[in-house]
Amino acid sequence: MKILSVNCGSSSLKFQMYEMPEEKVLISGVFERIGIEGSFYTIKINGEKIKKEVELKDHKVAFEILIDELKSNQVVKFLDEIKGIGHRVVQGGAYFDKTVVVDEDVIAKIDELSALAPLHNPAAIVGIRAAQEVVPNAVQTVVFDTAFHQTMEEETYLYAVPYEWYTDYKVRRYGAHGTSHKYVALRANEILGRMNTKLITCHIGNGASISAVKDGKCVNTSMGLTPNAGLIMGSRCGDIDATIVPYIMEKTKMSPKEMDTALNKQSGLLGISGVSSDSRDIEEGIHKGNERCLLAQKMYVRRIIDYIAKYYVELEGCDAIIFTAGVGENSASTRREVMDGLKVLGVIADPDSNNVRGKETLITTSDSKIPCYIIPTDEELMIARDTYALV
Ligand code: ADP
């Protein structure tokens, strides 16, 4: 059965087509700069990558081209072969604790939650509508980044602010990257050979979050009402004293929007280093002796260690620590620094096996009290699995 995974951003559409249940990727690709000058798309099929420059007026046009490519590359002969299309949605609020089939009520709820994910939820709706028009007979599903975190207890997801902020404005911790945390936790359980595990999953990319997962269920996660909580990220500040916000707004006369930009786009590794939000550039800066890059890296690693330590206590132990996403899969030095900072918990890094990129690997020695693994994430596959199950 053919299942399509779709991830729509405000100006992009990423896709991956699977043969299920074999989980074989048939074709994948990304449309970029939708609605902007200079739009193009790239597709990958049979190990070959093709780039085409073409005007992409909107997501519907991108979908139509996508379908044409599926046909011309003989991935499908008829549209009806596509039985399911799974869409990634960033914010599902408290409404959704699992993947669901799309109907008008679901779309209305995603729309209502747009205030919490202004860049992402509206784009997802555009993508769903486009897919419905172009492939009307496929079952459309929505897979939420927040769903995996809905198992957190009230005492964990509430903030100690006036309770009415929660009841009136839905202010609480929702988390993000849930599909990724769930995927790597499932895989870790397969590696460990049991389900009753205590895992700490570290999704460290440009955006970054850590989850505590007990028996396959999320008990805590570092992102909050929005993704700008918890870890220091590429350009997001993560946890700060909330009172900094009104203090600086008063001092500089910044508007709420400008403050939002400063905290999300000008902070984190970029804010401290003044060089870049990309950890590759930070590593290069450190090699060149840039003190602020070194400072940014120290703060970044410190925060990761702090969260792992917190979740270790909360879980009352830990059976495995997982590293995934851009930095987690690729930066041997960041992983090494984090593991070295966890020596007190009995973590012993294996420098040889840690010297690897993007490959499922055990990166601690056999006498390490907690094994650490790299597990490359695969959110698209998770979306395809959920969609296949619902079809
Ligand atoms: P997101 O999905 O949040 O945009 P990714 O998970 O794709 O982010 O991670 C992107 C980040 O991964 C880059 O900004 C960079 O910091 C980091 N990264 C990618 N490759 C490497 C590498 N070889 N070494 C260090 N960091 C890397």
Tab-separated table of C-alpha atoms and ligand atoms in Angstrom:
chain	number	residue	atom	x	y	z
A	1	MET	CA	0.000	0.000	0.000
A	2	LYS	CA	1.312	3.448	-0.923
A	3	ILE	CA	1.394	6.089	1.798
A	4	LEU	CA	2.618	9.659	1.480
A	5	SER	CA	4.162	11.633	4.364
A	6	VAL	CA	3.868	15.386	4.029
A	7	ASN	CA	5.425	18.216	6.014
A	8	CYS	CA	4.253	21.685	4.998
A	9	GLY	CA	6.000	24.822	6.147
A	10	SER	CA	4.883	28.321	5.265
A	11	SER	CA	6.919	28.251	2.044
A	12	SER	CA	7.950	24.622	1.734
A	13	LEU	CA	6.540	21.141	1.247
A	14	LYS	CA	8.597	18.076	2.084
A	15	PHE	CA	7.343	14.647	1.130
A	16	GLN	CA	8.254	10.995	1.245
A	17	MET	CA	6.316	8.161	-0.359
A	18	TYR	CA	6.411	4.710	1.230
A	19	GLU	CA	5.435	1.222	0.259
A	20	MET	CA	3.816	-0.058	3.447
A	21	PRO	CA	4.065	-2.153	5.516
A	22	GLU	CA	7.540	-2.813	4.074
A	23	GLU	CA	8.501	0.792	5.001
A	24	LYS	CA	10.345	1.144	1.713
A	25	VAL	CA	10.940	4.729	0.550
A	26	LEU	CA	9.880	4.982	-3.093
A	27	ILE	CA	10.533	8.672	-3.686
A	28	SER	CA	11.152	11.757	-1.604
A	29	GLY	CA	11.613	15.429	-2.176
A	30	VAL	CA	11.123	18.999	-1.145
A	31	PHE	CA	9.460	22.020	-2.729
A	32	GLU	CA	11.029	25.277	-1.629
A	33	ARG	CA	10.238	28.987	-1.837
A	34	ILE	CA	6.542	28.316	-2.513
A	35	GLY	CA	4.869	31.649	-3.263
A	36	ILE	CA	8.261	33.370	-3.425
A	37	GLU	CA	10.406	34.246	-6.423
A	38	GLY	CA	13.039	31.653	-7.323
A	39	SER	CA	11.001	28.599	-6.334
A	40	PHE	CA	12.274	25.113	-7.130
A	41	TYR	CA	12.005	21.495	-6.083
A	42	THR	CA	14.267	18.537	-5.684
A	43	ILE	CA	13.318	14.878	-5.799
A	44	LYS	CA	15.238	11.786	-4.876
A	45	ILE	CA	14.464	8.506	-6.561
A	46	ASN	CA	16.580	5.359	-7.019
A	47	GLY	CA	19.540	7.082	-5.399
A	48	GLU	CA	19.379	9.915	-7.944
A	49	LYS	CA	18.692	13.560	-7.047
A	50	ILE	CA	16.991	15.870	-9.534
A	51	LYS	CA	16.499	19.627	-9.119
A	52	LYS	CA	13.982	21.604	-11.150
A	53	GLU	CA	13.325	25.327	-11.139
A	54	VAL	CA	9.661	26.074	-11.629
A	55	GLU	CA	7.135	28.666	-10.510
A	56	LEU	CA	5.302	27.446	-7.392
A	57	LYS	CA	2.394	29.842	-6.914
A	58	ASP	CA	1.016	27.979	-3.903
A	59	HIS	CA	0.972	24.596	-2.132
A	60	LYS	CA	-1.718	23.273	-4.485
A	61	VAL	CA	0.564	23.775	-7.483
A	62	ALA	CA	3.336	21.991	-5.565
A	63	PHE	CA	0.957	19.096	-4.896
A	64	GLU	CA	-0.043	18.859	-8.534
A	65	ILE	CA	3.604	18.737	-9.610
A	66	LEU	CA	4.283	16.157	-6.921
A	67	ILE	CA	1.542	13.922	-8.322
A	68	ASP	CA	2.836	14.405	-11.890
A	69	GLU	CA	6.308	13.366	-10.708
A	70	LEU	CA	4.891	10.273	-9.014
A	71	LYS	CA	3.251	9.307	-12.298
A	72	SER	CA	6.093	10.187	-14.651
A	73	ASN	CA	8.556	8.316	-12.451
A	74	GLN	CA	6.120	5.385	-12.412
A	75	VAL	CA	5.876	5.359	-8.638
A	76	VAL	CA	2.095	5.195	-9.155
A	77	LYS	CA	0.004	4.573	-12.250
A	78	PHE	CA	-3.297	5.818	-10.839
A	79	LEU	CA	-3.953	8.373	-8.110
A	80	ASP	CA	-6.144	5.887	-6.253
A	81	GLU	CA	-3.079	3.811	-5.460
A	82	ILE	CA	-2.221	6.441	-2.847
A	83	LYS	CA	-4.326	5.160	0.035
A	84	GLY	CA	-3.206	7.547	2.740
A	85	ILE	CA	-1.582	10.953	3.153
A	86	GLY	CA	-0.194	11.858	6.577
A	87	HIS	CA	0.410	15.516	7.406
A	88	ARG	CA	2.724	16.787	10.096
A	89	VAL	CA	1.119	19.404	12.333
A	90	VAL	CA	3.196	21.243	14.929
A	91	GLN	CA	0.536	22.175	17.482
A	92	GLY	CA	-2.328	19.892	18.509
A	93	GLY	CA	-2.895	21.513	21.907
A	94	ALA	CA	-4.776	19.414	24.438
A	95	TYR	CA	-7.210	18.247	21.747
A	96	PHE	CA	-5.034	15.565	20.200
A	97	ASP	CA	-3.077	12.827	21.926
A	98	LYS	CA	-2.698	10.729	18.808
A	99	THR	CA	-2.795	10.763	15.031
A	100	VAL	CA	-6.318	11.217	13.672
A	101	VAL	CA	-8.158	11.133	10.352
A	102	VAL	CA	-8.873	14.620	9.017
A	103	ASP	CA	-12.410	15.987	9.066
A	104	GLU	CA	-13.765	19.530	9.219
A	105	ASP	CA	-13.799	19.527	13.018
A	106	VAL	CA	-10.118	18.522	13.096
A	107	ILE	CA	-9.234	21.304	10.659
A	108	ALA	CA	-11.186	23.833	12.750
A	109	LYS	CA	-9.210	22.801	15.856
A	110	ILE	CA	-5.858	23.051	14.056
A	111	ASP	CA	-6.931	26.498	12.905
A	112	GLU	CA	-7.964	27.510	16.425
A	113	LEU	CA	-4.512	26.486	17.681
A	114	SER	CA	-2.732	28.651	15.096
A	115	ALA	CA	-2.155	31.336	17.721
A	116	LEU	CA	0.257	28.905	19.420
A	117	ALA	CA	2.071	27.991	16.170
A	118	PRO	CA	1.510	30.934	13.815
A	119	LEU	CA	4.039	29.858	11.188
A	120	HIS	CA	3.215	26.172	11.137
A	121	ASN	CA	-0.459	25.366	11.754
A	122	PRO	CA	-1.855	27.598	8.962
A	123	ALA	CA	0.673	26.100	6.518
A	124	ALA	CA	-0.434	22.586	7.490
A	125	ILE	CA	-4.065	23.457	6.749
A	126	VAL	CA	-3.075	24.798	3.328
A	127	GLY	CA	-1.272	21.503	2.711
A	128	ILE	CA	-4.245	19.395	3.828
A	129	ARG	CA	-6.642	21.353	1.596
A	130	ALA	CA	-4.291	21.029	-1.359
A	131	ALA	CA	-3.943	17.270	-0.818
A	132	GLN	CA	-7.724	16.860	-0.464
A	133	GLU	CA	-8.294	18.610	-3.770
A	134	VAL	CA	-5.590	16.827	-5.716
A	135	VAL	CA	-5.987	13.318	-4.206
A	136	PRO	CA	-9.617	13.265	-3.028
A	137	ASN	CA	-9.877	9.517	-2.411
A	138	ALA	CA	-6.889	9.162	-0.085
A	139	VAL	CA	-7.427	9.011	3.683
A	140	GLN	CA	-5.846	12.193	5.082
A	141	THR	CA	-4.398	12.042	8.574
A	142	VAL	CA	-2.716	14.550	10.867
A	143	VAL	CA	0.255	13.648	13.040
A	144	PHE	CA	0.916	16.139	15.834
A	145	ASP	CA	4.318	17.141	17.219
A	146	THR	CA	2.635	17.643	20.583
A	147	ALA	CA	0.639	14.385	20.753
A	148	PHE	CA	3.357	12.214	22.307
A	149	HIS	CA	3.674	14.665	25.217
A	150	GLN	CA	0.000	14.545	26.159
A	151	THR	CA	0.744	11.829	28.724
A	152	MET	CA	2.470	14.357	31.030
A	153	GLU	CA	0.832	14.894	34.422
A	154	GLU	CA	-0.865	18.171	35.264
A	155	GLU	CA	1.818	19.001	37.835
A	156	THR	CA	4.392	18.704	35.031
A	157	TYR	CA	2.654	20.601	32.266
A	158	LEU	CA	1.339	23.533	34.309
A	159	TYR	CA	3.300	26.732	34.895
A	160	ALA	CA	3.175	28.406	38.291
A	161	VAL	CA	1.433	31.484	36.901
A	162	PRO	CA	-2.155	32.616	37.624
A	163	TYR	CA	-4.322	29.559	37.022
A	164	GLU	CA	-6.662	31.561	34.769
A	165	TRP	CA	-3.876	31.861	32.198
A	166	TYR	CA	-4.306	28.139	31.767
A	167	THR	CA	-8.112	28.011	31.816
A	168	ASP	CA	-8.647	31.174	29.758
A	169	TYR	CA	-5.657	31.154	27.412
A	170	LYS	CA	-4.493	27.493	27.381
A	171	VAL	CA	-1.066	28.450	28.745
A	172	ARG	CA	0.707	25.198	29.633
A	173	ARG	CA	3.561	22.992	28.466
A	174	TYR	CA	2.768	21.174	25.226
A	175	GLY	CA	6.275	20.236	24.066
A	176	ALA	CA	7.310	19.592	20.481
A	177	HIS	CA	9.356	17.147	18.355
A	178	GLY	CA	7.020	14.471	19.790
A	179	THR	CA	7.064	12.344	16.643
A	180	SER	CA	10.856	12.222	16.793
A	181	HIS	CA	11.029	11.458	20.532
A	182	LYS	CA	8.477	8.696	20.048
A	183	TYR	CA	10.341	7.216	17.100
A	184	VAL	CA	13.739	7.045	18.799
A	185	ALA	CA	12.190	5.797	22.054
A	186	LEU	CA	10.489	2.954	20.162
A	187	ARG	CA	13.741	2.116	18.428
A	188	ALA	CA	15.660	2.230	21.718
A	189	ASN	CA	13.169	-0.187	23.232
A	190	GLU	CA	13.720	-2.513	20.282
A	191	ILE	CA	17.488	-2.319	20.859
A	192	LEU	CA	17.081	-2.914	24.612
A	193	GLY	CA	14.629	-5.724	23.885
A	194	ARG	CA	11.894	-4.563	26.276
A	195	MET	CA	9.179	-1.937	26.680
A	196	ASN	CA	9.469	-1.221	30.429
A	197	THR	CA	12.345	1.225	30.105
A	198	LYS	CA	13.416	4.633	31.373
A	199	LEU	CA	14.807	6.661	28.500
A	200	ILE	CA	16.134	10.174	28.050
A	201	THR	CA	15.786	11.181	24.410
A	202	CYS	CA	17.773	14.190	23.183
A	203	HIS	CA	16.555	15.692	19.911
A	204	ILE	CA	19.290	18.238	19.317
A	205	GLY	CA	18.978	20.023	16.015
A	206	ASN	CA	18.601	23.677	15.203
A	207	GLY	CA	15.545	23.404	17.431
A	208	ALA	CA	16.289	21.155	20.405
A	209	SER	CA	14.390	19.339	23.114
A	210	ILE	CA	14.855	16.531	25.619
A	211	SER	CA	12.198	14.125	26.844
A	212	ALA	CA	11.908	11.725	29.745
A	213	VAL	CA	10.154	8.584	28.526
A	214	LYS	CA	8.946	5.836	30.856
A	215	ASP	CA	7.560	2.566	29.464
A	216	GLY	CA	7.196	4.229	26.060
A	217	LYS	CA	5.229	7.190	27.442
A	218	CYS	CA	6.421	10.769	27.769
A	219	VAL	CA	6.552	11.955	31.388
A	220	ASN	CA	8.327	15.265	30.790
A	221	THR	CA	9.789	17.328	27.990
A	222	SER	CA	11.844	20.483	27.835
A	223	MET	CA	9.878	22.549	25.318
A	224	GLY	CA	6.905	24.443	26.661
A	225	LEU	CA	3.927	26.436	25.460
A	226	THR	CA	6.061	27.073	22.390
A	227	PRO	CA	9.363	25.578	21.212
A	228	ASN	CA	11.233	28.423	22.855
A	229	ALA	CA	11.731	26.700	26.208
A	230	GLY	CA	14.266	24.368	27.749
A	231	LEU	CA	17.533	23.949	25.914
A	232	ILE	CA	19.690	26.655	24.391
A	233	MET	CA	19.153	26.260	20.643
A	234	GLY	CA	20.581	27.631	17.405
A	235	SER	CA	18.852	30.986	17.782
A	236	ARG	CA	16.349	30.411	20.625
A	237	CYS	CA	17.205	31.282	24.194
A	238	GLY	CA	15.524	28.342	25.964
A	239	ASP	CA	14.805	28.782	29.689
A	240	ILE	CA	15.378	32.295	30.997
A	241	ASP	CA	14.110	34.386	33.889
A	242	ALA	CA	10.751	35.550	32.460
A	243	THR	CA	11.160	38.977	34.030
A	244	ILE	CA	14.002	39.757	31.636
A	245	VAL	CA	11.275	40.245	29.033
A	246	PRO	CA	9.382	43.213	30.526
A	247	TYR	CA	12.663	44.668	31.833
A	248	ILE	CA	14.274	44.824	28.362
A	249	MET	CA	11.014	45.863	26.707
A	250	GLU	CA	10.833	48.842	29.019
A	251	LYS	CA	14.506	49.725	28.576
A	252	THR	CA	14.576	49.442	24.782
A	253	LYS	CA	10.924	50.165	23.937
A	254	MET	CA	10.786	46.898	21.991
A	255	SER	CA	7.362	45.752	20.817
A	256	PRO	CA	6.120	42.251	21.747
A	257	LYS	CA	6.844	41.172	18.169
A	258	GLU	CA	10.399	42.501	18.305
A	259	MET	CA	10.935	40.750	21.613
A	260	ASP	CA	9.599	37.531	20.129
A	261	THR	CA	12.096	37.864	17.262
A	262	ALA	CA	14.967	38.559	19.676
A	263	LEU	CA	14.177	35.478	21.785
A	264	ASN	CA	13.560	33.148	18.843
A	265	LYS	CA	15.892	34.376	16.127
A	266	GLN	CA	18.695	36.344	17.770
A	267	SER	CA	19.435	34.347	20.912
A	268	GLY	CA	20.879	30.911	21.640
A	269	LEU	CA	24.216	29.981	20.037
A	270	LEU	CA	23.851	32.949	17.693
A	271	GLY	CA	23.119	35.433	20.466
A	272	ILE	CA	26.049	34.397	22.651
A	273	SER	CA	28.654	33.759	19.934
A	274	GLY	CA	27.640	36.648	17.676
A	275	VAL	CA	28.839	34.334	14.908
A	276	SER	CA	26.212	31.767	13.913
A	277	SER	CA	23.275	29.601	14.965
A	278	ASP	CA	24.856	26.595	13.266
A	279	SER	CA	26.888	24.362	15.528
A	280	ARG	CA	29.327	23.627	12.679
A	281	ASP	CA	30.261	27.319	12.599
A	282	ILE	CA	30.555	27.364	16.379
A	283	GLU	CA	32.940	24.398	16.240
A	284	GLU	CA	34.979	26.147	13.570
A	285	GLY	CA	35.030	29.331	15.674
A	286	ILE	CA	36.334	27.343	18.639
A	287	HIS	CA	39.130	25.889	16.472
A	288	LYS	CA	40.081	29.430	15.485
A	289	GLY	CA	40.202	30.474	19.141
A	290	ASN	CA	36.985	32.517	19.223
A	291	GLU	CA	36.236	32.950	22.948
A	292	ARG	CA	32.548	33.683	22.493
A	293	CYS	CA	32.029	30.561	20.399
A	294	LEU	CA	33.657	28.598	23.202
A	295	LEU	CA	31.410	30.301	25.754
A	296	ALA	CA	28.286	29.593	23.666
A	297	GLN	CA	29.241	25.922	23.331
A	298	LYS	CA	29.887	25.585	27.086
A	299	MET	CA	26.494	27.084	27.917
A	300	TYR	CA	24.781	24.916	25.276
A	301	VAL	CA	26.297	21.689	26.598
A	302	ARG	CA	25.727	22.688	30.252
A	303	ARG	CA	21.996	23.058	29.613
A	304	ILE	CA	21.754	19.642	27.939
A	305	ILE	CA	23.537	18.042	30.908
A	306	ASP	CA	21.237	19.886	33.341
A	307	TYR	CA	18.122	18.494	31.654
A	308	ILE	CA	19.481	14.958	31.476
A	309	ALA	CA	20.345	15.142	35.187
A	310	LYS	CA	16.879	16.468	36.026
A	311	TYR	CA	15.145	13.708	34.089
A	312	TYR	CA	17.463	11.054	35.541
A	313	VAL	CA	16.190	12.018	38.977
A	314	GLU	CA	12.602	12.305	37.818
A	315	LEU	CA	12.703	8.856	36.174
A	316	GLU	CA	14.598	7.444	39.192
A	317	GLY	CA	17.268	6.073	36.882
A	318	CYS	CA	17.850	5.689	33.205
A	319	ASP	CA	18.258	2.673	30.905
A	320	ALA	CA	19.573	4.614	27.904
A	321	ILE	CA	20.286	8.107	26.657
A	322	ILE	CA	19.566	8.725	22.975
A	323	PHE	CA	21.068	11.411	20.749
A	324	THR	CA	19.267	12.369	17.553
A	325	ALA	CA	18.670	15.210	14.999
A	326	GLY	CA	21.249	17.443	13.267
A	327	VAL	CA	23.653	18.048	16.143
A	328	GLY	CA	22.835	14.864	18.076
A	329	GLU	CA	23.536	12.673	15.054
A	330	ASN	CA	26.482	14.581	13.622
A	331	SER	CA	28.465	16.436	16.269
A	332	ALA	CA	30.848	14.009	17.954
A	333	SER	CA	32.319	16.808	20.073
A	334	THR	CA	28.965	17.953	21.478
A	335	ARG	CA	28.002	14.368	22.333
A	336	ARG	CA	31.403	13.804	23.905
A	337	GLU	CA	31.172	16.935	26.048
A	338	VAL	CA	27.667	15.965	27.207
A	339	MET	CA	28.731	12.409	28.080
A	340	ASP	CA	31.827	13.682	29.906
A	341	GLY	CA	29.553	15.948	31.947
A	342	LEU	CA	27.545	12.875	32.986
A	343	LYS	CA	30.502	10.938	34.453
A	344	VAL	CA	29.005	11.317	37.907
A	345	LEU	CA	26.086	9.146	36.718
A	346	GLY	CA	28.510	6.482	35.541
A	347	VAL	CA	28.411	7.393	31.854
A	348	ILE	CA	31.637	6.411	30.101
A	349	ALA	CA	32.000	7.622	26.523
A	350	ASP	CA	33.749	5.444	23.974
A	351	PRO	CA	35.733	7.951	21.878
A	352	ASP	CA	36.175	5.553	18.943
A	353	SER	CA	32.560	4.545	18.487
A	354	ASN	CA	31.446	8.131	19.168
A	355	ASN	CA	33.490	9.302	16.208
A	356	VAL	CA	30.653	8.668	13.765
A	357	ARG	CA	27.906	10.559	11.943
A	358	GLY	CA	24.257	9.785	11.383
A	359	LYS	CA	24.508	6.076	12.096
A	360	GLU	CA	22.770	4.029	14.769
A	361	THR	CA	25.627	3.365	17.179
A	362	LEU	CA	26.298	2.554	20.824
A	363	ILE	CA	28.742	5.294	21.836
A	364	THR	CA	29.578	4.293	25.413
A	365	THR	CA	31.853	1.555	26.706
A	366	SER	CA	30.497	-1.791	27.902
A	367	ASP	CA	31.049	-0.777	31.546
A	368	SER	CA	29.157	2.518	31.216
A	369	LYS	CA	26.302	2.480	33.771
A	370	ILE	CA	24.002	4.115	31.224
A	371	PRO	CA	24.414	3.194	27.566
A	372	CYS	CA	24.219	6.134	25.145
A	373	TYR	CA	23.145	5.667	21.548
A	374	ILE	CA	22.937	7.670	18.384
A	375	ILE	CA	19.610	6.822	16.777
A	376	PRO	CA	18.925	8.780	13.577
A	377	THR	CA	15.382	10.102	13.751
A	378	ASP	CA	12.775	9.418	11.080
A	379	GLU	CA	9.667	11.500	11.584
A	380	GLU	CA	8.412	10.788	8.048
A	381	LEU	CA	8.421	7.056	8.700
A	382	MET	CA	6.513	7.580	11.956
A	383	ILE	CA	3.902	9.600	10.036
A	384	ALA	CA	3.658	6.834	7.419
A	385	ARG	CA	3.257	4.146	10.102
A	386	ASP	CA	0.456	6.022	11.885
A	387	THR	CA	-1.295	6.767	8.600
A	388	TYR	CA	-0.986	3.161	7.427
A	389	ALA	CA	-2.488	1.980	10.719
A	390	LEU	CA	-5.462	4.342	10.323
A	391	VAL	CA	-6.052	3.447	6.666
B	1	ADP	P1	15.919	21.471	12.423
B	1	ADP	O1	15.124	20.284	11.920
B	1	ADP	O2	15.607	21.886	13.820
B	1	ADP	O3	15.999	22.620	11.465
B	1	ADP	P2	18.203	19.678	12.167
B	1	ADP	O4	17.838	18.567	13.044
B	1	ADP	O5	18.208	19.461	10.691
B	1	ADP	O6	17.425	20.998	12.535
B	1	ADP	O7	19.665	20.170	12.609
B	1	ADP	C1	20.325	21.196	11.923
B	1	ADP	C2	21.556	21.559	12.705
B	1	ADP	O8	22.395	20.425	12.850
B	1	ADP	C3	22.431	22.589	12.014
B	1	ADP	O9	22.007	23.899	12.282
B	1	ADP	C4	23.778	22.310	12.650
B	1	ADP	O10	23.884	23.081	13.820
B	1	ADP	C5	23.740	20.858	13.048
B	1	ADP	N1	24.654	20.014	12.253
B	1	ADP	C6	24.416	19.428	11.081
B	1	ADP	N2	25.510	18.747	10.661
B	1	ADP	C7	26.464	18.911	11.600
B	1	ADP	C8	27.813	18.456	11.777
B	1	ADP	N3	28.411	17.701	10.868
B	1	ADP	N4	28.468	18.832	12.886
B	1	ADP	C9	27.883	19.616	13.809
B	1	ADP	N5	26.625	20.054	13.709
B	1	ADP	C10	25.912	19.722	12.629
